[in-house]
Short mmCIF file of C-alpha atoms (C1' of nucleotides) and ligand atoms in Angstrom, two decimals:
data_model
loop_
_atom_site.label_atom_id
_atom_site.label_comp_id
_atom_site.label_asym_id
_atom_site.label_seq_id
_atom_site.Cartn_x
_atom_site.Cartn_y
_atom_site.Cartn_z
CA MET A 1 39.93 -20.98 23.84
CA SER A 2 39.59 -20.15 27.53
CA ILE A 3 37.80 -16.82 27.29
CA PRO A 4 38.30 -15.17 30.68
CA GLU A 5 34.55 -15.45 31.33
CA PRO A 6 34.08 -12.58 33.71
CA ALA A 7 31.42 -13.56 36.14
CA ARG A 8 29.10 -15.70 38.16
CA ARG A 9 27.47 -18.63 36.41
CA THR A 10 23.74 -18.68 36.74
CA GLN A 11 22.39 -21.59 38.75
CA PRO A 12 20.34 -24.17 36.89
CA ASN A 13 16.70 -23.12 36.90
CA ALA A 14 17.74 -19.83 38.37
CA ASP A 15 14.36 -18.42 39.26
CA SER A 16 12.07 -21.36 39.73
CA ALA A 17 11.55 -20.33 43.36
CA ALA A 18 10.43 -16.87 42.26
CA GLU A 19 8.09 -18.45 39.71
CA ASP A 20 6.52 -20.51 42.45
CA TYR A 21 5.84 -17.46 44.58
CA LEU A 22 4.25 -15.59 41.68
CA LYS A 23 2.15 -18.57 40.72
CA THR A 24 0.98 -19.13 44.28
CA ILE A 25 0.03 -15.50 44.82
CA TYR A 26 -1.94 -15.52 41.58
CA HIS A 27 -3.58 -18.81 42.43
CA HIS A 28 -4.87 -17.44 45.74
CA THR A 29 -6.78 -14.72 43.94
CA GLU A 30 -8.01 -16.83 41.06
CA TRP A 31 -11.16 -18.33 42.59
CA GLN A 32 -11.42 -16.49 45.88
CA SER A 33 -10.27 -13.08 46.98
CA ASP A 34 -8.47 -13.65 50.23
CA PRO A 35 -5.79 -11.10 50.99
CA VAL A 36 -2.48 -12.87 50.41
CA THR A 37 -0.47 -12.33 53.58
CA PRO A 38 2.99 -13.70 54.27
CA SER A 39 1.60 -16.29 56.67
CA VAL A 40 -0.93 -17.56 54.11
CA LEU A 41 1.75 -17.84 51.48
CA ALA A 42 4.18 -19.44 53.90
CA SER A 43 1.76 -22.19 54.84
CA THR A 44 0.69 -22.84 51.25
CA MET A 45 4.27 -23.09 50.09
CA GLY A 46 5.66 -24.90 53.09
CA VAL A 47 8.26 -22.28 53.94
CA ALA A 48 8.81 -20.05 56.95
CA PRO A 49 7.10 -16.64 57.00
CA SER A 50 10.47 -14.93 57.07
CA SER A 51 11.31 -16.58 53.76
CA VAL A 52 8.22 -14.98 52.26
CA THR A 53 9.18 -11.52 53.48
CA GLU A 54 12.62 -11.94 51.98
CA MET A 55 11.31 -13.05 48.60
CA ALA A 56 8.60 -10.38 48.64
CA LYS A 57 11.30 -7.74 48.82
CA LYS A 58 13.19 -9.30 45.97
CA LEU A 59 10.11 -9.57 43.77
CA SER A 60 9.15 -6.03 44.67
CA ALA A 61 12.59 -4.81 43.62
CA ALA A 62 12.08 -6.69 40.36
CA GLY A 63 8.77 -4.90 39.79
CA LEU A 64 6.66 -8.05 40.04
CA VAL A 65 5.05 -7.70 43.44
CA ASN A 66 3.65 -4.73 45.37
CA TYR A 67 5.12 -4.95 48.82
CA GLU A 68 4.45 -2.65 51.77
CA PRO A 69 5.58 -3.92 55.18
CA TYR A 70 2.73 -5.50 57.13
CA LYS A 71 0.36 -5.37 54.18
CA PRO A 72 -0.93 -8.19 51.95
CA LEU A 73 1.02 -8.95 48.80
CA THR A 74 -0.36 -8.19 45.37
CA LEU A 75 1.04 -8.73 41.90
CA THR A 76 1.95 -5.89 39.56
CA ALA A 77 0.75 -6.06 35.94
CA GLU A 78 4.09 -7.59 35.00
CA GLY A 79 3.83 -10.01 37.93
CA ILE A 80 0.40 -11.13 36.73
CA ALA A 81 1.75 -11.70 33.24
CA ARG A 82 4.62 -13.79 34.58
CA ALA A 83 2.35 -15.78 36.88
CA ARG A 84 0.01 -16.54 33.98
CA GLY A 85 2.98 -17.75 31.98
CA VAL A 86 3.87 -20.26 34.68
CA ILE A 87 0.24 -21.33 35.07
CA ARG A 88 -0.15 -21.70 31.31
CA ARG A 89 2.84 -24.03 31.29
CA HIS A 90 1.53 -25.99 34.27
CA ARG A 91 -1.94 -26.52 32.83
CA LEU A 92 -0.87 -27.30 29.29
CA ILE A 93 1.53 -29.91 30.66
CA GLU A 94 -1.25 -31.45 32.76
CA THR A 95 -3.56 -31.54 29.76
CA TRP A 96 -0.88 -33.10 27.59
CA LEU A 97 -0.10 -35.79 30.16
CA VAL A 98 -3.77 -36.78 30.35
CA ASP A 99 -4.66 -36.44 26.66
CA GLU A 100 -1.56 -38.01 25.15
CA MET A 101 0.64 -39.69 27.69
CA GLY A 102 -1.72 -42.04 29.46
CA TYR A 103 -1.91 -40.26 32.82
CA ASP A 104 -5.07 -40.08 34.89
CA TRP A 105 -6.15 -36.67 36.20
CA HIS A 106 -5.02 -37.30 39.75
CA GLU A 107 -1.47 -38.12 38.68
CA VAL A 108 -0.45 -35.04 36.76
CA HIS A 109 -0.08 -32.22 39.25
CA ASP A 110 3.29 -33.15 40.73
CA GLU A 111 4.87 -33.84 37.35
CA ALA A 112 3.64 -30.47 36.04
CA GLU A 113 4.94 -28.75 39.15
CA VAL A 114 8.47 -29.64 38.08
CA LEU A 115 8.24 -29.35 34.30
CA GLU A 116 6.55 -25.93 34.38
CA HIS A 117 9.95 -24.48 35.32
CA SER A 118 12.04 -26.17 32.68
CA ILE A 119 10.02 -26.49 29.49
CA SER A 120 10.92 -24.00 26.76
CA GLU A 121 8.43 -21.70 25.08
CA ARG A 122 9.03 -23.51 21.83
CA LEU A 123 8.25 -26.95 23.18
CA LEU A 124 5.23 -25.59 24.98
CA ASP A 125 3.91 -24.12 21.76
CA ALA A 126 4.40 -27.44 20.00
CA ILE A 127 2.41 -29.21 22.72
CA ASP A 128 -0.28 -26.52 22.64
CA ALA A 129 -0.68 -26.87 18.87
CA ARG A 130 -0.76 -30.65 19.07
CA LEU A 131 -3.56 -30.47 21.65
CA GLY A 132 -5.53 -28.01 19.52
CA HIS A 133 -5.07 -25.02 21.86
CA PRO A 134 -7.20 -26.27 24.75
CA ARG A 135 -8.99 -23.70 26.90
CA SER A 136 -9.04 -25.64 30.14
CA ASP A 137 -7.05 -28.34 31.88
CA PRO A 138 -8.26 -31.74 33.14
CA HIS A 139 -9.50 -30.21 36.40
CA GLY A 140 -11.44 -27.42 34.69
CA ASP A 141 -8.91 -24.67 35.32
CA PRO A 142 -8.63 -22.16 32.49
CA ILE A 143 -5.41 -22.21 30.46
CA PRO A 144 -4.18 -18.66 29.85
CA SER A 145 -3.49 -18.10 26.17
CA ALA A 146 -0.03 -17.18 24.91
CA ASP A 147 -0.93 -13.48 24.90
CA GLY A 148 -2.01 -13.61 28.56
CA THR A 149 -5.76 -13.67 28.06
CA VAL A 150 -7.79 -15.83 30.46
CA HIS A 151 -11.39 -16.88 29.98
CA SER A 152 -12.80 -18.00 33.31
CA SER A 153 -16.43 -18.64 34.03
CA PRO A 154 -17.85 -17.20 37.24
CA ALA A 155 -18.31 -20.01 39.71
CA LEU A 156 -19.63 -20.74 43.15
CA LEU A 157 -17.84 -22.75 45.79
CA LEU A 158 -19.81 -25.94 46.38
CA SER A 159 -19.64 -25.47 50.14
CA GLN A 160 -21.44 -22.16 49.69
CA ALA A 161 -24.28 -23.58 47.59
CA GLY A 162 -27.51 -24.34 49.42
CA VAL A 163 -29.05 -27.80 49.62
CA GLY A 164 -31.06 -28.44 46.46
CA THR A 165 -28.80 -26.35 44.23
CA THR A 166 -28.15 -27.87 40.82
CA GLY A 167 -25.26 -26.78 38.64
CA THR A 168 -22.45 -27.79 36.36
CA VAL A 169 -19.03 -28.61 37.77
CA VAL A 170 -16.68 -25.90 36.58
CA ARG A 171 -13.49 -26.73 38.42
CA ILE A 172 -12.03 -29.14 40.92
CA SER A 173 -8.81 -28.37 42.77
CA ASP A 174 -6.05 -30.81 41.82
CA ARG A 175 -4.20 -30.64 45.11
CA ASP A 176 -5.71 -33.76 46.64
CA PRO A 177 -5.13 -36.77 44.36
CA SER A 178 -7.19 -39.16 46.50
CA LEU A 179 -10.22 -36.88 46.26
CA LEU A 180 -9.85 -36.75 42.49
CA LEU A 181 -9.76 -40.51 42.41
CA SER A 182 -12.93 -40.85 44.47
CA LEU A 183 -14.70 -38.16 42.47
CA ALA A 184 -13.88 -39.96 39.25
CA ALA A 185 -15.27 -43.14 40.80
CA GLY A 186 -18.44 -41.19 41.65
CA GLY A 187 -18.73 -39.96 38.07
CA ILE A 188 -17.92 -36.35 38.92
CA ARG A 189 -15.72 -34.37 36.53
CA PRO A 190 -15.75 -30.86 35.08
CA SER A 191 -19.02 -30.28 33.13
CA THR A 192 -20.87 -32.95 35.09
CA THR A 193 -24.28 -31.78 36.33
CA VAL A 194 -24.58 -32.15 40.08
CA THR A 195 -27.11 -31.44 42.81
CA VAL A 196 -26.30 -30.63 46.44
CA VAL A 197 -28.12 -33.16 48.61
CA SER A 198 -26.92 -32.15 52.04
CA GLN A 199 -24.52 -29.79 53.75
CA GLU A 200 -22.84 -30.98 56.90
CA ALA A 201 -19.80 -30.16 58.94
CA GLU A 202 -17.89 -33.18 57.68
CA GLY A 203 -18.82 -32.84 54.04
CA VAL A 204 -21.25 -32.11 51.30
CA VAL A 205 -23.14 -34.86 49.56
CA VAL A 206 -23.46 -34.33 45.85
CA VAL A 207 -25.55 -36.40 43.50
CA ARG A 208 -25.08 -36.43 39.80
CA ALA A 209 -28.25 -36.00 37.79
CA GLY A 210 -29.40 -39.29 36.34
CA SER A 211 -32.24 -41.71 36.55
CA ALA A 212 -33.15 -42.75 40.05
CA THR A 213 -31.46 -46.11 39.55
CA ASP A 214 -28.13 -45.12 38.08
CA ALA A 215 -27.51 -41.80 39.89
CA THR A 216 -24.08 -41.70 41.48
CA GLY A 217 -22.50 -39.32 43.91
CA ALA A 218 -19.74 -38.52 46.32
CA LEU A 219 -19.09 -37.03 49.71
CA VAL A 220 -17.06 -33.89 49.21
CA PRO A 221 -15.00 -32.93 52.26
CA VAL A 222 -15.08 -29.40 53.66
CA THR A 223 -12.00 -27.97 55.35
CA ALA A 224 -11.93 -26.42 58.81
CA SER A 225 -12.23 -23.00 57.19
CA GLY A 226 -15.46 -24.14 55.52
CA THR A 227 -14.34 -24.55 51.94
CA SER A 228 -14.68 -27.48 49.59
CA SER A 229 -12.53 -28.20 46.53
CA ILE A 230 -15.26 -27.94 43.91
CA TRP A 231 -16.69 -24.94 42.11
CA ILE A 232 -19.94 -25.08 40.16
CA SER A 233 -21.65 -22.77 37.72
CA SER A 234 -24.33 -20.66 39.36
CA ALA A 235 -26.96 -21.78 36.84
CA ILE A 236 -29.67 -22.45 39.47
CA MET B 1 -1.77 -28.06 60.71
CA SER B 2 1.71 -26.62 61.09
CA ILE B 3 3.68 -29.81 61.59
CA PRO B 4 7.01 -28.69 63.08
CA GLU B 5 8.77 -29.88 59.92
CA PRO B 6 12.20 -30.59 61.34
CA ALA B 7 14.66 -29.77 58.67
CA ARG B 8 16.12 -28.22 55.59
CA ARG B 9 14.00 -28.19 52.48
CA THR B 10 15.64 -29.71 49.49
CA GLN B 11 16.41 -27.24 46.70
CA PRO B 12 14.55 -27.70 43.44
CA ASN B 13 16.47 -30.07 41.19
CA ALA B 14 18.78 -30.76 44.08
CA ASP B 15 21.44 -32.71 42.26
CA SER B 16 21.31 -31.62 38.67
CA ALA B 17 24.86 -30.32 38.98
CA ALA B 18 26.06 -33.72 40.16
CA GLU B 19 24.20 -35.37 37.27
CA ASP B 20 26.01 -33.11 34.84
CA TYR B 21 29.40 -34.09 36.21
CA LEU B 22 28.60 -37.79 36.00
CA LYS B 23 27.25 -37.45 32.48
CA THR B 24 30.26 -35.48 31.32
CA ILE B 25 32.77 -37.91 32.80
CA TYR B 26 30.94 -40.80 31.13
CA HIS B 27 30.71 -38.93 27.86
CA HIS B 28 34.47 -38.41 27.74
CA THR B 29 35.07 -42.14 27.83
CA GLU B 30 32.26 -43.11 25.50
CA TRP B 31 33.98 -42.70 22.13
CA GLN B 32 37.57 -41.99 23.12
CA SER B 33 39.60 -42.95 26.13
CA ASP B 34 41.20 -39.77 27.30
CA PRO B 35 41.98 -39.69 30.98
CA VAL B 36 39.40 -37.37 32.54
CA THR B 37 41.38 -34.84 34.53
CA PRO B 38 39.93 -31.91 36.47
CA SER B 39 41.18 -29.45 33.86
CA VAL B 40 39.53 -31.37 31.01
CA LEU B 41 36.28 -31.55 32.91
CA ALA B 42 36.49 -27.91 33.93
CA SER B 43 36.89 -26.71 30.38
CA THR B 44 34.15 -28.99 29.03
CA MET B 45 31.73 -27.88 31.70
CA GLY B 46 32.69 -24.24 31.78
CA VAL B 47 33.61 -24.17 35.47
CA ALA B 48 36.84 -23.51 37.35
CA PRO B 49 39.15 -26.46 38.03
CA SER B 50 38.70 -25.94 41.75
CA SER B 51 34.98 -26.50 41.34
CA VAL B 52 35.74 -29.88 39.80
CA THR B 53 37.96 -30.90 42.69
CA GLU B 54 35.27 -29.93 45.12
CA MET B 55 32.56 -31.89 43.33
CA ALA B 56 34.88 -34.85 42.80
CA LYS B 57 35.23 -35.16 46.56
CA LYS B 58 31.50 -35.00 47.03
CA LEU B 59 30.83 -37.61 44.36
CA SER B 60 33.58 -39.77 45.78
CA ALA B 61 32.00 -39.58 49.23
CA ALA B 62 28.71 -40.61 47.59
CA GLY B 63 30.39 -43.66 46.02
CA LEU B 64 29.92 -42.49 42.46
CA VAL B 65 33.41 -41.40 41.48
CA ASN B 66 36.88 -42.78 42.21
CA TYR B 67 38.95 -39.86 43.33
CA GLU B 68 42.63 -39.82 44.27
CA PRO B 69 44.30 -36.43 44.47
CA TYR B 70 46.21 -35.56 41.32
CA LYS B 71 44.84 -38.54 39.42
CA PRO B 72 42.24 -38.68 36.64
CA LEU B 73 38.62 -39.22 37.66
CA THR B 74 36.79 -42.43 36.93
CA LEU B 75 33.25 -43.56 37.62
CA THR B 76 32.38 -46.37 40.00
CA ALA B 77 29.90 -49.01 38.85
CA GLU B 78 27.14 -47.05 40.55
CA GLY B 79 28.43 -43.85 38.97
CA ILE B 80 28.26 -45.46 35.52
CA ALA B 81 24.71 -46.59 36.15
CA ARG B 82 23.68 -43.11 37.20
CA ALA B 83 25.44 -41.48 34.25
CA ARG B 84 23.69 -43.86 31.87
CA GLY B 85 20.38 -42.91 33.43
CA VAL B 86 21.00 -39.25 32.69
CA ILE B 87 22.20 -40.02 29.17
CA ARG B 88 19.20 -42.25 28.52
CA ARG B 89 16.92 -39.38 29.48
CA HIS B 90 18.89 -36.92 27.34
CA ARG B 91 18.83 -39.06 24.23
CA LEU B 92 15.25 -40.21 24.50
CA ILE B 93 14.18 -36.60 24.86
CA GLU B 94 16.20 -35.63 21.78
CA THR B 95 14.67 -38.48 19.81
CA TRP B 96 11.17 -37.54 20.92
CA LEU B 97 11.66 -33.89 19.98
CA VAL B 98 12.75 -34.87 16.46
CA ASP B 99 10.34 -37.73 15.86
CA GLU B 100 7.20 -36.22 17.33
CA MET B 101 7.56 -32.56 18.12
CA GLY B 102 8.80 -31.10 14.87
CA TYR B 103 12.35 -30.26 15.90
CA ASP B 104 15.33 -30.58 13.57
CA TRP B 105 18.38 -32.50 14.81
CA HIS B 106 20.47 -29.39 15.44
CA GLU B 107 17.85 -27.86 17.73
CA VAL B 108 17.38 -30.53 20.35
CA HIS B 109 20.53 -30.65 22.43
CA ASP B 110 19.98 -27.56 24.56
CA GLU B 111 16.37 -28.43 25.31
CA ALA B 112 17.37 -31.96 26.34
CA GLU B 113 20.16 -30.57 28.51
CA VAL B 114 17.51 -28.99 30.73
CA LEU B 115 14.73 -31.58 30.63
CA GLU B 116 17.06 -34.52 31.38
CA HIS B 117 17.16 -33.29 34.98
CA SER B 118 13.46 -32.83 35.53
CA ILE B 119 11.57 -35.52 33.64
CA SER B 120 10.21 -38.35 35.78
CA GLU B 121 10.93 -42.00 35.16
CA ARG B 122 7.26 -42.55 34.46
CA LEU B 123 7.01 -39.89 31.78
CA LEU B 124 10.26 -41.08 30.26
CA ASP B 125 8.90 -44.61 30.01
CA ALA B 126 5.75 -43.32 28.33
CA ILE B 127 7.85 -41.47 25.76
CA ASP B 128 10.10 -44.49 25.25
CA ALA B 129 7.10 -46.75 24.61
CA ARG B 130 5.51 -44.25 22.25
CA LEU B 131 8.72 -44.11 20.20
CA GLY B 132 8.97 -47.91 20.10
CA HIS B 133 12.05 -48.18 22.34
CA PRO B 134 14.59 -46.61 19.97
CA ARG B 135 18.19 -47.79 20.18
CA SER B 136 19.87 -44.60 19.05
CA ASP B 137 19.20 -40.87 19.03
CA PRO B 138 19.07 -38.50 16.04
CA HIS B 139 22.86 -38.08 16.09
CA GLY B 140 23.57 -41.79 16.19
CA ASP B 141 24.38 -42.00 19.89
CA PRO B 142 23.19 -45.20 21.56
CA ILE B 143 20.32 -44.89 24.02
CA PRO B 144 21.04 -46.96 27.13
CA SER B 145 18.11 -49.24 27.91
CA ALA B 146 16.22 -48.99 31.18
CA ASP B 147 18.30 -51.78 32.70
CA GLY B 148 21.55 -49.98 31.88
CA THR B 149 22.57 -51.99 28.84
CA VAL B 150 24.25 -50.10 26.00
CA HIS B 151 24.76 -51.40 22.47
CA SER B 152 27.42 -49.32 20.78
CA SER B 153 29.12 -50.17 17.53
CA PRO B 154 32.90 -49.81 17.36
CA ALA B 155 33.71 -46.72 15.37
CA LEU B 156 36.61 -44.74 13.99
CA LEU B 157 37.05 -41.01 14.28
CA LEU B 158 36.78 -39.51 10.79
CA SER B 159 39.92 -37.45 11.32
CA GLN B 160 41.80 -40.69 11.88
CA ALA B 161 40.59 -42.38 8.69
CA GLY B 162 42.94 -42.30 5.72
CA VAL B 163 42.06 -40.65 2.44
CA GLY B 164 40.03 -43.09 0.36
CA THR B 165 38.38 -44.76 3.32
CA THR B 166 34.72 -45.57 2.81
CA GLY B 167 32.38 -46.24 5.71
CA THR B 168 28.99 -45.67 7.26
CA VAL B 169 28.40 -42.70 9.50
CA VAL B 170 27.80 -44.06 13.00
CA ARG B 171 27.66 -40.94 15.08
CA ILE B 172 27.92 -37.17 14.86
CA SER B 173 28.50 -35.04 17.93
CA ASP B 174 25.53 -32.78 18.60
CA ARG B 175 27.50 -30.03 20.30
CA ASP B 176 27.83 -27.79 17.25
CA PRO B 177 24.39 -26.98 15.80
CA SER B 178 25.78 -25.12 12.79
CA LEU B 179 27.84 -28.13 11.76
CA LEU B 180 24.75 -30.33 12.02
CA LEU B 181 22.90 -27.91 9.79
CA SER B 182 25.61 -27.92 7.13
CA LEU B 183 25.98 -31.70 7.29
CA ALA B 184 22.24 -32.12 6.76
CA ALA B 185 22.53 -29.78 3.78
CA GLY B 186 25.34 -31.99 2.48
CA GLY B 187 23.20 -35.09 2.89
CA ILE B 188 25.24 -36.52 5.74
CA ARG B 189 23.44 -38.23 8.62
CA PRO B 190 23.92 -41.37 10.67
CA SER B 191 23.93 -44.43 8.38
CA THR B 192 24.95 -42.39 5.34
CA THR B 193 27.81 -43.99 3.39
CA VAL B 194 30.73 -41.60 3.03
CA THR B 195 34.23 -41.57 1.53
CA VAL B 196 37.15 -39.50 2.78
CA VAL B 197 38.37 -37.38 -0.11
CA SER B 198 41.13 -35.39 1.55
CA GLN B 199 42.67 -34.75 4.93
CA GLU B 200 43.94 -31.28 5.62
CA ALA B 201 44.75 -29.14 8.64
CA GLU B 202 41.59 -27.06 8.27
CA GLY B 203 39.22 -29.93 7.61
CA VAL B 204 38.35 -33.24 6.07
CA VAL B 205 36.41 -33.42 2.86
CA VAL B 206 33.84 -36.17 2.79
CA VAL B 207 31.80 -37.23 -0.19
CA ARG B 208 28.68 -39.27 0.05
CA ALA B 209 28.55 -42.24 -2.27
CA GLY B 210 26.27 -41.58 -5.20
CA SER B 211 26.35 -41.21 -8.92
CA ALA B 212 28.99 -38.81 -10.19
CA THR B 213 26.36 -36.18 -10.89
CA ASP B 214 24.37 -36.16 -7.65
CA ALA B 215 27.13 -36.89 -5.14
CA THR B 216 27.11 -34.39 -2.28
CA GLY B 217 29.57 -33.68 0.45
CA ALA B 218 30.78 -31.46 3.20
CA LEU B 219 33.91 -30.02 4.72
CA VAL B 220 34.22 -31.41 8.24
CA PRO B 221 36.27 -29.20 10.55
CA VAL B 222 39.07 -30.64 12.67
CA THR B 223 39.87 -29.13 16.04
CA ALA B 224 43.31 -27.96 17.16
CA SER B 225 43.75 -31.30 18.92
CA GLY B 226 43.17 -33.07 15.59
CA THR B 227 39.70 -34.48 16.13
CA SER B 228 36.59 -34.18 14.03
CA SER B 229 33.00 -34.61 15.22
CA ILE B 230 32.11 -37.64 13.11
CA TRP B 231 32.64 -41.32 13.75
CA ILE B 232 32.31 -43.92 11.00
CA SER B 233 32.11 -47.69 10.98
CA SER B 234 35.46 -49.31 10.25
CA ALA B 235 33.97 -51.34 7.38
CA ILE B 236 36.96 -51.30 4.95
"C1'" DG C 1 67.78 -34.59 37.07
"C1'" DC C 2 66.50 -30.03 37.83
"C1'" DG C 3 64.22 -25.79 37.29
"C1'" DA C 4 60.30 -23.84 34.96
"C1'" DA C 5 55.72 -24.39 33.39
"C1'" DT C 6 51.46 -26.44 34.20
"C1'" DT C 7 48.03 -28.66 36.81
"C1'" DT C 8 45.71 -29.45 40.96
"C1'" DT C 9 44.41 -28.47 45.51
"C1'" DT C 10 43.47 -25.45 49.39
"C1'" DA C 11 41.71 -21.26 51.49
"C1'" DG C 12 38.54 -17.96 51.73
"C1'" DG C 13 34.45 -15.72 49.89
"C1'" DC C 14 29.78 -14.89 47.55
"C1'" DG C 15 24.72 -15.11 46.25
"C1'" DC C 16 20.76 -17.83 46.66
"C1'" DG C 17 16.92 -19.64 49.19
"C1'" DC C 18 16.07 -21.40 53.08
"C1'" DC C 19 16.08 -21.71 58.42
"C1'" DT C 20 15.46 -20.31 63.79
"C1'" DA C 21 15.17 -16.91 67.36
"C1'" DA C 22 14.20 -12.53 68.78
"C1'" DA C 23 12.31 -7.95 68.13
"C1'" DA C 24 8.71 -5.03 66.40
"C1'" DA C 25 4.24 -4.06 64.64
"C1'" DT C 26 -0.48 -5.06 64.18
"C1'" DC C 27 -4.73 -7.10 65.61
"C1'" DC C 28 -8.35 -8.46 68.79
"C1'" DG C 29 -11.19 -9.15 72.86
"C1'" DT C 30 -12.79 -7.16 76.72
"C1'" DA D 1 -8.42 1.86 74.64
"C1'" DC D 2 -5.34 -1.27 76.35
"C1'" DG D 3 -2.82 -5.49 77.01
"C1'" DG D 4 -2.11 -10.04 75.36
"C1'" DA D 5 -2.04 -12.84 71.21
"C1'" DT D 6 -0.72 -13.09 66.64
"C1'" DT D 7 1.67 -11.75 62.63
"C1'" DT D 8 5.51 -9.85 60.42
"C1'" DT D 9 10.09 -8.35 60.10
"C1'" DT D 10 14.95 -8.37 61.32
"C1'" DA D 11 19.24 -10.60 62.54
"C1'" DG D 12 22.21 -14.06 62.04
"C1'" DG D 13 23.36 -18.55 60.14
"C1'" DC D 14 23.72 -22.71 56.87
"C1'" DG D 15 24.53 -25.73 52.68
"C1'" DC D 16 25.11 -25.59 47.89
"C1'" DG D 17 27.75 -24.71 43.79
"C1'" DC D 18 30.34 -21.62 42.17
"C1'" DC D 19 34.43 -18.15 42.14
"C1'" DT D 20 39.58 -16.07 42.64
"C1'" DA D 21 44.12 -16.20 44.56
"C1'" DA D 22 47.69 -18.59 46.52
"C1'" DA D 23 50.05 -22.80 47.72
"C1'" DA D 24 51.47 -27.41 46.57
"C1'" DA D 25 52.25 -31.20 43.52
"C1'" DT D 26 53.21 -32.97 39.13
"C1'" DT D 27 54.99 -32.78 34.52
"C1'" DC D 28 57.99 -31.25 30.88
"C1'" DG D 29 62.08 -29.50 28.43
"C1'" DC D 30 66.77 -29.39 28.29
MN1 LIG E 301 -1.94 -28.63 38.96
MN1 LIG E 302 -4.82 -28.43 37.07
MN1 LIG E 303 22.71 -33.99 23.12
MN1 LIG E 304 22.39 -36.61 20.87
#
DNA sequence: GCGAATTTTTAGGCGCGCCTAAAAATCCGT
DNA sequence: ACGGATTTTTAGGCGCGCCTAAAAATTCGC
């Protein structure tokens, strides 16, 4: 009894903050290749830029991030592996919630955001097996396999596709639940075939292929920086 | 963009420590009625007694714990409700892991200890419905219902039952996985009928009712304070 | 019932992840 | 190429949940 336990107890979920930084850095380079600067990361994560600098140093000391003052952040090989682990957990949880637990695709992101930090490898594997080792999540994002492999199809941002382009929806960002809801109402999901009808400042009109009478579509918003939330395959 | 967000971001899992204190206080009064002093709580939770005093003041300020210096801690009505919420989550998760995810009963406690703080009410309800609203977990502990009701059967600590007593196993503490494993090997689970064969300092021998040839049993250890980890119904 | 042993509280400190304000470096337009 | 605007870093601070050491209160044995 009463072993004189020498030291500091680890906080619950000790490094979930670090996991979020790794995941967010990875995410920024997954579909685009913006340099990931502290200010970009700070605004994505809702923290002050100084907090990013601080964490960047810590992650650099841990061998997960390459950090040079005043330069963009990049992940080391080990950092990439760790980020993929977090993303694998996130996307398998989202898939499980939709496929087995009665969630709709716009409702799963926030729940996964929390559980990705607490689920064990064993439980994750059980879920993965039960789902039949899915390759992509409900929004079309690839699920890294347990060994770290990722199969992602090359894709084109919808806002960069010219009017008249037809393609298959590869991926839709899950960050805006209300957009997901309206896209579902318009019949647009990953693997749907769509055609760009017009490109305007306030949005992009997309029409799903179909007979003239039952074709459906949606207005896809474009951000100030000129990007939409949908990626399509470049098949003409 | 860049709303001048006024204040302090909440830490991830902000109050999981508080939830653990509430749960542990409740747990101590669930099957026995020891007074819950800071030293008892400190040793159960693996923290210093001064940490308990500190948290007791915080929980008292929050209206969840009755705290008077130098007196045992008790939960307020609101504290009981909150503790039952945590325990409901813990036990439903354990039940789900055993019933659907291929876990054995000695493997679930640690996983539940983490997930109980991060699962949402919605996901919990989905799991509860899927399991058919179970009343007790794999170790025989009652699962509080969503409205806070608990149905627990009166039970007798095995170490307090005389030699020759026969009864039904109501509940087995899940804190010692190796004991659970050996009890399962001995055919002892909740609702098993058992008879106390001998009471000794180092343990209690229990034999399951059965024909003379296939009767099985186990040696149940008794702690220094004279308690075992099994409760039986007082039938006879 | 009193002194010793034990328990509990207080005091002061630490690491984490965040903040604001100010200083320093880089970037950008002319 | 320079000066102002922007970005990034540094400095200092805060709340949380924990710690150890010391002080205070309670409990226990005789
Ligand atoms: Mn997501
Ligand atoms: Mn997703
Ligand atoms: Mn348990
Ligand atoms: Mn249990």
